[in-house]
């Protein structure tokens, strides 16, 4: 097929202002081409970033906006140049749907650093039309940004791997923290945090969950299988944990002090920030310099870098495969 139908309409759930309220919205999909895959959406995870964008917390939202970037669907039709997918395949789409394909980042599987990268929603595609996400009936996506979902992995279980899962898998992989026997901690036990526990346990790590209260202690220890639970306001327990951790993955999407957690790291330990925080971070540089700990920023989408992050399509595939091979890494989901 040399070209697909030029224009289709679909209906999604759109934010129309910063209230965060979503309502039905019918719109035209962008023109499809030879490299495109037309996907009927089966399900889409809800990420805190969707909420940030819908409410304009980052100050860059354009309305109407259909959020959603943990998308799983069925391939309905493919363009003539598509060689990775066929009709009937179950596939996933993450947070990036376009890039220039010619720059250095694109040529080294780091498309997230392409100056012309295109987000799955709240962006503008090359044809000038706004991109809309997976809270919709269907999408048209370049095959480069589509991943196959393995047979036997339920769509609702696969969806969280496309953002929450890879958000924690990527830094563990990138910073050489996949070795069995490491001692790590997950700060915050929301969507990303619970996937962090699952991923770290699957890698054979001793995992401590850190939270501000003990409300999630049973969930962390009995349900997710964490080894320890630490309440950050418990001064004595925090002191006992000092200088014992190889890494902390901080998933908290709100302002909080960093010094208490830096003190828990061993020399050359890593504090990896994944939460999208809309107020300036504050910490004393001696707490990093004198302790020789590493502060790594990891934006809570799904690409990685030592100063900011999301994960290239190649790493998204690696995370999918890891999630498929380790059943314990599949998300705990509620289906609406």
PDB file of C-alpha atoms in Angstrom, residues 7 11 20 32 40 47-48 51 53 87 104 113 128 133 143-144 146 164 180 185 197 199 219 274 291 296 301 316 327:
ATOM      1  CA  UNK A   7      -7.428  11.721   6.944  1.00  0.00           C
ATOM      2  CA  UNK A  11     -12.548  10.705  19.485  1.00  0.00           C
ATOM      3  CA  UNK A  20      -7.681  19.079  34.471  1.00  0.00           C
ATOM      4  CA  UNK A  32      -0.564   8.949   7.172  1.00  0.00           C
ATOM      5  CA  UNK A  40      -6.655   1.105  17.285  1.00  0.00           C
ATOM      6  CA  UNK A  47       0.972   8.804  34.231  1.00  0.00           C
ATOM      7  CA  UNK A  48       1.439  11.744  36.583  1.00  0.00           C
ATOM      8  CA  UNK A  51      -1.830  15.286  34.893  1.00  0.00           C
ATOM      9  CA  UNK A  53       0.408  18.574  31.237  1.00  0.00           C
ATOM     10  CA  UNK A  87      -2.213  -5.878  10.782  1.00  0.00           C
ATOM     11  CA  UNK A 104      24.004  12.518  15.931  1.00  0.00           C
ATOM     12  CA  UNK A 113      18.094  14.523  22.374  1.00  0.00           C
ATOM     13  CA  UNK A 128       1.738  21.305  11.387  1.00  0.00           C
ATOM     14  CA  UNK A 133      -2.094  10.996  22.810  1.00  0.00           C
ATOM     15  CA  UNK A 143       6.950   2.703  12.907  1.00  0.00           C
ATOM     16  CA  UNK A 144      10.256   3.805  14.460  1.00  0.00           C
ATOM     17  CA  UNK A 146       6.234   1.626  17.883  1.00  0.00           C
ATOM     18  CA  UNK A 164       6.822   3.935  34.550  1.00  0.00           C
ATOM     19  CA  UNK A 180      22.649  -8.764  41.720  1.00  0.00           C
ATOM     20  CA  UNK A 185      15.974   2.306  47.753  1.00  0.00           C
ATOM     21  CA  UNK A 197      10.503  -2.038  43.524  1.00  0.00           C
ATOM     22  CA  UNK A 199      12.394  -3.954  38.632  1.00  0.00           C
ATOM     23  CA  UNK A 219       1.878  -2.856  50.450  1.00  0.00           C
ATOM     24  CA  UNK A 274      12.654  10.842  38.243  1.00  0.00           C
ATOM     25  CA  UNK A 291      30.220  12.394  50.502  1.00  0.00           C
ATOM     26  CA  UNK A 296      21.529  12.221  38.686  1.00  0.00           C
ATOM     27  CA  UNK A 301       9.162  10.296  31.083  1.00  0.00           C
ATOM     28  CA  UNK A 316      12.248   0.803  25.620  1.00  0.00           C
ATOM     29  CA  UNK A 327       6.727 -11.736  35.417  1.00  0.00           C
TER      30      UNK A 327
END
